[in-house]
Amino acid sequence: MPLMYPELGPAHQVYEVWIQFTSSEDTWVDISETVDLKAQALAQHKSQVGEDEVKMVRQWALEAGRNLAPAEGFKVMYLVRRDDPKRAPKAES
């Protein structure tokens, strides 16, 4: 299938998809530096979210980080094998 906008270059290739809120997380990201900002942003939705929910965001992050650091868990689905040479960035000429 030809590209709709060939002047923009080749189509983006998706190599992995990160899915949140699964029962089979295999990757965790430390959100220590952003958990406060996340809670503040959530608190702005006053008609939908109360103080208890904002507190729960912090608690869930601590639980995901095994009480060491706030974290978020993801299940990472690899669409191309990690060692596949097609996944390596191409050198620019």
XYZ file of C-alpha atoms in Angstrom, residues 27-31 58-73:
21
model
C 7.955 -3.850 33.935
C 7.847 -1.104 36.556
C 8.698 2.569 36.147
C 9.824 4.705 39.090
C 7.488 7.729 39.268
C -0.175 7.656 45.959
C -0.935 4.434 47.829
C -1.237 2.389 44.619
C 2.069 3.816 43.383
C 3.796 2.817 46.630
C 2.295 -0.667 46.477
C 3.400 -1.080 42.854
C 6.916 -0.052 43.913
C 6.857 -2.601 46.722
C 6.911 0.300 49.223
C 10.444 1.279 48.094
C 9.497 4.037 45.659
C 6.298 5.058 43.890
C 6.012 3.123 40.630
C 3.635 2.199 37.828
C 3.471 -1.319 36.462
